[in-house]
mmCIF file of C-alpha atoms and ligand atoms in Angstrom:
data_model
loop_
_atom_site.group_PDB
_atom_site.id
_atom_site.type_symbol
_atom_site.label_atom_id
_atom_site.label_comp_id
_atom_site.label_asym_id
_atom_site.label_seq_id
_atom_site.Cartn_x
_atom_site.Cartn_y
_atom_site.Cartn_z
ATOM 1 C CA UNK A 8 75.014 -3.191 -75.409
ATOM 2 C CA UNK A 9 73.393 -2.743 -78.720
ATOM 3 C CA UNK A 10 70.864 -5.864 -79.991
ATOM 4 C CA UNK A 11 73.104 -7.158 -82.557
ATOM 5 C CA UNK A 12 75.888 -7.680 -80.066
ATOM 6 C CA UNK A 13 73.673 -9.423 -77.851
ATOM 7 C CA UNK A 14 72.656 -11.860 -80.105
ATOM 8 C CA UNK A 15 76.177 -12.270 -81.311
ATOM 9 C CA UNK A 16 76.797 -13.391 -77.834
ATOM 10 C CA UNK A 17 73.581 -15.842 -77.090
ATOM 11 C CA UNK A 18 75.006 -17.633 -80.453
ATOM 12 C CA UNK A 19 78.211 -18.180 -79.489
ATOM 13 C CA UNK A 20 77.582 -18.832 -76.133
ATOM 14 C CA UNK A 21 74.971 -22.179 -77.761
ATOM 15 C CA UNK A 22 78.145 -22.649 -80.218
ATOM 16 C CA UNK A 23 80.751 -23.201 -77.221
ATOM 17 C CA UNK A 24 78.220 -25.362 -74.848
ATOM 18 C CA UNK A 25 77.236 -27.413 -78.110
ATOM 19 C CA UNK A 26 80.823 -28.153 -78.483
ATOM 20 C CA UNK A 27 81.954 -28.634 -74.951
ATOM 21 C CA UNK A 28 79.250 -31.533 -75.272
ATOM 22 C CA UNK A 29 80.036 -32.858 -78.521
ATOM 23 C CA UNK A 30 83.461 -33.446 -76.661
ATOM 24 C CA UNK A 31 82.285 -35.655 -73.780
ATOM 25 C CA UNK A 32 79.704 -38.336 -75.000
ATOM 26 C CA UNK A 33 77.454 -38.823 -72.650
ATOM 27 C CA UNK A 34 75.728 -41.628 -72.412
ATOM 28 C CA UNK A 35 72.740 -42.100 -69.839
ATOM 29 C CA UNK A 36 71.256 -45.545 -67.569
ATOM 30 C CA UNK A 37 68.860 -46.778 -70.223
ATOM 31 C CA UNK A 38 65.277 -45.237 -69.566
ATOM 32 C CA UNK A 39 63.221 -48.547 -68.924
ATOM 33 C CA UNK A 40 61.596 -47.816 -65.802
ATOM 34 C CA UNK A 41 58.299 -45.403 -64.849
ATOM 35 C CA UNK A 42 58.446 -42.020 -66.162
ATOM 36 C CA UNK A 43 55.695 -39.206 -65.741
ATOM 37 C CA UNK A 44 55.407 -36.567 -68.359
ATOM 38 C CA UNK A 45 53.770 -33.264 -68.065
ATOM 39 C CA UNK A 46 52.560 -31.886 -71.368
ATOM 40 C CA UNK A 47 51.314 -28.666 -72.601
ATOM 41 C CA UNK A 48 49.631 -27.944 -75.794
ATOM 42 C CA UNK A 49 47.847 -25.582 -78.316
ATOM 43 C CA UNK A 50 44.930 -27.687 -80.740
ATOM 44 C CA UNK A 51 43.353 -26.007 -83.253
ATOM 45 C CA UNK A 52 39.960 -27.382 -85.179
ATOM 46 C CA UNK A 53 40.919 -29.475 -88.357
ATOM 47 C CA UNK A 54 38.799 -30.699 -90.744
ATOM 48 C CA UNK A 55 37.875 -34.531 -92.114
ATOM 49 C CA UNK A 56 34.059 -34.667 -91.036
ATOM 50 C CA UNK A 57 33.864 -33.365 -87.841
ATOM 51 C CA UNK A 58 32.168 -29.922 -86.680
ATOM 52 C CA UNK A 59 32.278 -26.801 -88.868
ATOM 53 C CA UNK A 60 32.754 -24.430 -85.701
ATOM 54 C CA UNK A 61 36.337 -22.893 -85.142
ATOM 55 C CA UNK A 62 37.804 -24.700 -81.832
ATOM 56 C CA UNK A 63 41.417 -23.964 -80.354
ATOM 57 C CA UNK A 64 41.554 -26.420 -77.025
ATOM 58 C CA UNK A 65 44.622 -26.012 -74.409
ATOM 59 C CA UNK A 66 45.434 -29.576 -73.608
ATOM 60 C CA UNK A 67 47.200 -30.070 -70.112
ATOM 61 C CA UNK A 68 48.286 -33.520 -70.085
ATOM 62 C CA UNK A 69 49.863 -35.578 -67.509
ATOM 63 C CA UNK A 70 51.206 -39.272 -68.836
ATOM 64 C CA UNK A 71 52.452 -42.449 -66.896
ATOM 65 C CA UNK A 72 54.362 -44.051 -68.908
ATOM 66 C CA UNK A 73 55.138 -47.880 -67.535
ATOM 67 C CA UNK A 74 58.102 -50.341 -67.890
ATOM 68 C CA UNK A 75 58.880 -51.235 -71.585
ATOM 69 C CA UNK A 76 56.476 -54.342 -72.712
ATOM 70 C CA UNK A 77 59.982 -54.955 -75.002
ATOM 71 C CA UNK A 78 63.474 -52.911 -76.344
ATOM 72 C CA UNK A 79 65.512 -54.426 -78.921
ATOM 73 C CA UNK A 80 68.594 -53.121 -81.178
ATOM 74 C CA UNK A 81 67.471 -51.581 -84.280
ATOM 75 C CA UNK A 82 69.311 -48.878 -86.250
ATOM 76 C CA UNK A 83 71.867 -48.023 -84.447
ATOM 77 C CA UNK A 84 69.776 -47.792 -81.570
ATOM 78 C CA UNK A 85 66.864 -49.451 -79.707
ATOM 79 C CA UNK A 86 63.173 -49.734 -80.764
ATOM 80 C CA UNK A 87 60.916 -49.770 -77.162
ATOM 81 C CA UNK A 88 57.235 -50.612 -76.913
ATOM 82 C CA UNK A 89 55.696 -49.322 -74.046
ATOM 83 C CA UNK A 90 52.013 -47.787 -72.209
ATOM 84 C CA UNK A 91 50.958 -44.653 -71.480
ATOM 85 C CA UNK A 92 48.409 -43.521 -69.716
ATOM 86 C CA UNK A 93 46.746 -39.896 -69.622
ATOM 87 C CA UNK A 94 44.436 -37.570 -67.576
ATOM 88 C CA UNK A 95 43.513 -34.922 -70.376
ATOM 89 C CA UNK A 96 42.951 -31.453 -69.194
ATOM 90 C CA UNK A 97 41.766 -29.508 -71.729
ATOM 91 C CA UNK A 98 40.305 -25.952 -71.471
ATOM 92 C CA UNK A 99 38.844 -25.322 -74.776
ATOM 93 C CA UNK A 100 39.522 -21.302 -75.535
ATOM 94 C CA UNK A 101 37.667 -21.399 -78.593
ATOM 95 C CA UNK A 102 34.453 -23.073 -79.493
ATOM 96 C CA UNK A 103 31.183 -23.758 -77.712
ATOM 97 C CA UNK A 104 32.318 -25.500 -75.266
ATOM 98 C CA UNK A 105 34.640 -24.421 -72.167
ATOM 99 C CA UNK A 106 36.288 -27.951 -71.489
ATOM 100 C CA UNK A 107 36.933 -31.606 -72.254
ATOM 101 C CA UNK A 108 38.151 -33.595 -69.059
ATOM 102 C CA UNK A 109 39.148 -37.032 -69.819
ATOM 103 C CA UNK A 110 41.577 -40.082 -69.451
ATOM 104 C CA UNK A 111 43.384 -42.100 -72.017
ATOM 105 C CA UNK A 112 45.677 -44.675 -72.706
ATOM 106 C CA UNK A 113 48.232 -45.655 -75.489
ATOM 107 C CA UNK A 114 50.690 -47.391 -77.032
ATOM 108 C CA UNK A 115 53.646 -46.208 -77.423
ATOM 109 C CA UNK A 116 56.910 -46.894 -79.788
ATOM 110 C CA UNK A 117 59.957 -44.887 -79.392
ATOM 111 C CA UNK A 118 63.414 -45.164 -81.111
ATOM 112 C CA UNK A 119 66.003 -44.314 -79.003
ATOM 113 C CA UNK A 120 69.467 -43.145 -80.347
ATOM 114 C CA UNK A 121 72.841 -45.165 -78.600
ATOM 115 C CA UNK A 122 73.472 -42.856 -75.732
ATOM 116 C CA UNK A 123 69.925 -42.363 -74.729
ATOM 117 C CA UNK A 124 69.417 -38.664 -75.096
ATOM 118 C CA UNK A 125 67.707 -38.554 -78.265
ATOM 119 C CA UNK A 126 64.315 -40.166 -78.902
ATOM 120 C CA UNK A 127 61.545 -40.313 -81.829
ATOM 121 C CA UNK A 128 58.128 -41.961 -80.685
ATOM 122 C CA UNK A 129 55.330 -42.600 -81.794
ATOM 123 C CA UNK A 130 51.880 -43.063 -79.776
ATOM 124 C CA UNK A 131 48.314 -44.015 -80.492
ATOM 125 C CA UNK A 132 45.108 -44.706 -78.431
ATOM 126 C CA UNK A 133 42.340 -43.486 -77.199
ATOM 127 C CA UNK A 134 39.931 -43.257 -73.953
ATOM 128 C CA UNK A 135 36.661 -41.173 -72.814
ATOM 129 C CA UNK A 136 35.986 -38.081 -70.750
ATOM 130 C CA UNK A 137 33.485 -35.364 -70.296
ATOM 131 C CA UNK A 138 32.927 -32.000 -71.278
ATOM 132 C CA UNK A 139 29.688 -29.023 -71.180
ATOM 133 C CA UNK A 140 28.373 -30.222 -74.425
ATOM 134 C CA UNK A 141 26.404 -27.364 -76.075
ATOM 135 C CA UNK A 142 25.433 -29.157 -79.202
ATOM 136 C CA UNK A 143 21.762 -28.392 -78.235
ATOM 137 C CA UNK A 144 22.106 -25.236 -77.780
ATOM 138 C CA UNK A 145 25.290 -24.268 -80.881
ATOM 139 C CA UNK A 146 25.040 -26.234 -84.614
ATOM 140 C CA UNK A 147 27.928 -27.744 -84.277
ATOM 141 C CA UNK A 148 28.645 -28.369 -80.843
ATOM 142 C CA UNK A 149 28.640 -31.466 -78.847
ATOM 143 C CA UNK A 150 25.330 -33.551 -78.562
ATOM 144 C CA UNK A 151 26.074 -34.867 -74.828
ATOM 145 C CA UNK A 152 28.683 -34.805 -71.932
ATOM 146 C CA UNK A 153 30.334 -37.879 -72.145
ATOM 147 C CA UNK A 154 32.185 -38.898 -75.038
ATOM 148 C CA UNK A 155 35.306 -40.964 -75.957
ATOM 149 C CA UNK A 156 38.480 -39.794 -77.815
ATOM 150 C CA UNK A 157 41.649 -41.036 -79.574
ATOM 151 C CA UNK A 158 44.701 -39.816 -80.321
ATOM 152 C CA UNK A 159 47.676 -39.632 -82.065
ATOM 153 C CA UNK A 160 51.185 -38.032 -81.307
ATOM 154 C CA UNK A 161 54.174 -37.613 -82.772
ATOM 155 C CA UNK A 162 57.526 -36.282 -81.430
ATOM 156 C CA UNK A 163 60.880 -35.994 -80.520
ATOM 157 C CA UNK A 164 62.529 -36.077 -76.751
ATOM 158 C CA UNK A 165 65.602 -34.938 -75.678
ATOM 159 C CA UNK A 166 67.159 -36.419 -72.193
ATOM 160 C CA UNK A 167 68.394 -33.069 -70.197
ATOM 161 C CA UNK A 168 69.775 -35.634 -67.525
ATOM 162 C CA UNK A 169 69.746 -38.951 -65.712
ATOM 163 C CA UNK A 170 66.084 -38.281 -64.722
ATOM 164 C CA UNK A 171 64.679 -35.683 -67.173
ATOM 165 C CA UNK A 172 63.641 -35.064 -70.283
ATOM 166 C CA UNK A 173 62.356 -32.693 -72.576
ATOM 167 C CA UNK A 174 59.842 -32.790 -75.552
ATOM 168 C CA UNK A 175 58.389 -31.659 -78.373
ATOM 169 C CA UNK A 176 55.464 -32.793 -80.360
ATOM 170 C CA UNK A 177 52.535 -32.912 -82.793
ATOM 171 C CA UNK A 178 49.498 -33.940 -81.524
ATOM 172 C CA UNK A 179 45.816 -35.344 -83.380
ATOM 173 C CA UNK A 180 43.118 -35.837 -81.086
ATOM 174 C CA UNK A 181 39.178 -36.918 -81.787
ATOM 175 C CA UNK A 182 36.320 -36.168 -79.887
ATOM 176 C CA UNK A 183 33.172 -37.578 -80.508
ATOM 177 C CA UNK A 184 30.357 -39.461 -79.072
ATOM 178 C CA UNK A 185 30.004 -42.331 -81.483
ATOM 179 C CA UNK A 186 26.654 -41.963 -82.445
ATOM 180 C CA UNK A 187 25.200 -42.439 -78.584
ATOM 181 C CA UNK A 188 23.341 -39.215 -78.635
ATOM 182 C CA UNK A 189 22.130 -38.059 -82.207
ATOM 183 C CA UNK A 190 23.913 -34.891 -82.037
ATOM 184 C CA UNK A 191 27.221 -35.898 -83.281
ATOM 185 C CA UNK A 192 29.446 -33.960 -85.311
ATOM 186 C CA UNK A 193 32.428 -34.791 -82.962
ATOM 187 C CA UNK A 194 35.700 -32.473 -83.335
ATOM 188 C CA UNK A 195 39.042 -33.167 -85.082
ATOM 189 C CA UNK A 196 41.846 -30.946 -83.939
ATOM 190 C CA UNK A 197 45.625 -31.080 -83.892
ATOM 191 C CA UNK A 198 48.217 -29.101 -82.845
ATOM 192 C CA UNK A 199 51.728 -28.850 -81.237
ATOM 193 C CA UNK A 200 52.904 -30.110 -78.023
ATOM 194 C CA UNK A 201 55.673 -29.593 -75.495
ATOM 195 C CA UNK A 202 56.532 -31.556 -72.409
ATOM 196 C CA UNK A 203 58.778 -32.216 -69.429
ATOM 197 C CA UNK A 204 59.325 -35.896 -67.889
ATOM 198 C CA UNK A 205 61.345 -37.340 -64.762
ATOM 199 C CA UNK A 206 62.323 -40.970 -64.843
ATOM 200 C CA UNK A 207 62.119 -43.476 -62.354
ATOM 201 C CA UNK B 19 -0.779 -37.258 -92.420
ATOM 202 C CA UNK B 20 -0.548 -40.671 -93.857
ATOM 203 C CA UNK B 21 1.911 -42.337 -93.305
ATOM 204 C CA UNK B 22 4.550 -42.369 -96.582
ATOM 205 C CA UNK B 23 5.273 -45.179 -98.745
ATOM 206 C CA UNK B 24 8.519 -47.135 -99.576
ATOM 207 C CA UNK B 25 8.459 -45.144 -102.328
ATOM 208 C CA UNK B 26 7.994 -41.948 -100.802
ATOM 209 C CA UNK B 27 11.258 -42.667 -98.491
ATOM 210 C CA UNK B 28 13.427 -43.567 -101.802
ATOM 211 C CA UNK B 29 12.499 -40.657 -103.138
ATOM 212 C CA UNK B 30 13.270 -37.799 -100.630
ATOM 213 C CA UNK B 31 16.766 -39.363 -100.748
ATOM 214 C CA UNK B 32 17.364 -38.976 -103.967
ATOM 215 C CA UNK B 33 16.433 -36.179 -104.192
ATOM 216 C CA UNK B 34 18.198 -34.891 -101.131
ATOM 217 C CA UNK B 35 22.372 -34.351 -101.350
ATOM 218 C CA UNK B 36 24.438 -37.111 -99.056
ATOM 219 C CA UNK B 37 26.684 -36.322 -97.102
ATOM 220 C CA UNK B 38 29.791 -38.518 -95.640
ATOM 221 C CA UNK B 39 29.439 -37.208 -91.828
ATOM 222 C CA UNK B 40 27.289 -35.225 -89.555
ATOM 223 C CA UNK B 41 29.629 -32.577 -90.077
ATOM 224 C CA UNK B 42 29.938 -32.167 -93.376
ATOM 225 C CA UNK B 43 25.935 -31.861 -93.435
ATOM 226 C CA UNK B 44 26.282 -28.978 -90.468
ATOM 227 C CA UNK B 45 28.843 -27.465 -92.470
ATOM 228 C CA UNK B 46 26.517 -27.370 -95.400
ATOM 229 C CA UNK B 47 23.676 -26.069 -93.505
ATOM 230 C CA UNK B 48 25.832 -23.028 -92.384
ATOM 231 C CA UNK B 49 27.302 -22.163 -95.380
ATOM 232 C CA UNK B 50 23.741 -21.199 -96.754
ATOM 233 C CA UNK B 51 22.808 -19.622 -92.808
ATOM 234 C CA UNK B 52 20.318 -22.430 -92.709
ATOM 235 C CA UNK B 53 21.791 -24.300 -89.438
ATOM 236 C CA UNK B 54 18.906 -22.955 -87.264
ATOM 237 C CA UNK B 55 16.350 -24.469 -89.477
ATOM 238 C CA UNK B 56 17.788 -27.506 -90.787
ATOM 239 C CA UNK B 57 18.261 -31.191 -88.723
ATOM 240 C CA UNK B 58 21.001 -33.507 -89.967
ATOM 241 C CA UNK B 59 20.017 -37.159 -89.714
ATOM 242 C CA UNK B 60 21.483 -40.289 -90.890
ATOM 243 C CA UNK B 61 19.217 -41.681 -93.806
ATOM 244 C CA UNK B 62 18.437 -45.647 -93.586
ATOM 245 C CA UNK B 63 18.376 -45.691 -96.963
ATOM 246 C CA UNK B 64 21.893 -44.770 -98.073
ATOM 247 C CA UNK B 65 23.432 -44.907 -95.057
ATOM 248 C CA UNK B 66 24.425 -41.186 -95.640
ATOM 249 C CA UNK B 67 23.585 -38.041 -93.803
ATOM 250 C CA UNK B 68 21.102 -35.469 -95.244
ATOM 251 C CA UNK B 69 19.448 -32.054 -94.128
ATOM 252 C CA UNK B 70 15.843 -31.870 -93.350
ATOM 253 C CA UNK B 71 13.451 -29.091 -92.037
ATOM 254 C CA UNK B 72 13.700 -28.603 -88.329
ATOM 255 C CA UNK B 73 10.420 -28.536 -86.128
HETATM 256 ZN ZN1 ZN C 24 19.616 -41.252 -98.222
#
């Protein structure tokens, strides 16, 4: 089987499933329970202040995300408000230092579309962690081990079934120490994000 | 060394170039290949970061 006919055949085999859904609406048990999300991402250095050193961190992140605080109509659909919270694992590939360990927490609004597959959110917060600061050692690096981050991320979800979902993001995190050790250059990096959640 | 004046203090900022954040002052410093021999520190004066000598 030559390339082209393969291909020909993935296509139309997405065409035929995309319509055999867009046949049956689906629509799922509203998501306002627990829900953990595993999340895997690339982050590459940006600018806006912080360190001049390249960085590309790996962030493994695994989210609670608690009951809704509130969901009401809006658009069509319904606008939630609800918590996460994070243990950041983040090997850092690139830079001076080799990782950045860490827990956070944030808010969290989502728009969710009327069956409950699609979602847009939108999260911000922040938290603290540790990592082998070399800022003594590199210009640029970190001046000490502990420091405290926040975050924003941006993203879509996509509900693969009663209990799971799928994501895809864009996430901004900060690093820095805020000034409690005088090295301080702190590290601004963003990058995208993909992730797989069960509900509860 | 005695110790420098008010006016000793305004001067070396003024004469130094600010800069917003620590890291815009590292990035500066290695730019010109300077970052071994050059401290950032936050001035009291402006309230901005400059470079100094290290050691
Ligand atoms: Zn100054």
């Amino acid at each position: 089987m030559n390339s082209r006919r393969a291909i020909w055949l993935v296509v139309a085999g997405l065409w035929s499933a995309g319509c055999a859904r867009a046949e049956e609406p689906v629509t799922f048990r509203p998501n306002l329970g627990y829900e953990l999300e595993m999340m895997s991402g690339v982050l590459w250095k940006v600018g806006g202040g912080a360190t001049p050193l390249s960085y590309t961190l790996v962030p493994q992140i695994l989210s609670l995300k608690i009951p809704p605080i509130s969901a009401r109509p809006w658009a069509g659909g319904t606008l939630v408000m609800r918590s996460r919270f994070s243990l950041l694992m983040e090997p850092i590939v690139r830079g001076p230092e080799h990782y950045y360990l860490g827990l956070a927490a944030a808010g969290e609004i989502e728009w969710r579309d009327a069956s409950g597959r699609f979602t847009a959110f939108f999260a911000a917060g922040g938290g603290f962690g540790v990592m082998d600061s070399k800022g003594y050692e590199v210009v640029g690096g970190q001046g000490q081990d502990f420091n405290l981050n926040w975050l924003m991320h941006c993203g879509a979800r996509y509900r693969t079934g009663e209990n799971w979902q799928v994501s895809a993001g864009l996430y901004f995190q900060h690093i820095s120490n805020k000034g409690m050790n005088k090295v301080n250059p702190g590290l601004n990096a963003l990058g995208p994000t993909l992730g797989i959640s069960k509900l509860f | 060394m005695k110790k420098p004046t008010r006016e000793d203090v305004r001067q070396r900022c003024s004469r130094k170039r600010r800069y917003l954040t620590q890291g815009d002052a590292l990035e500066a410093a290695m730019l010109r290949g300077v970052e071994r021999q050059r401290v950032a520190y936050l001035c009291p004066i402006c309230g901005r970061w400059h470079l100094a000598s290290a050691g």
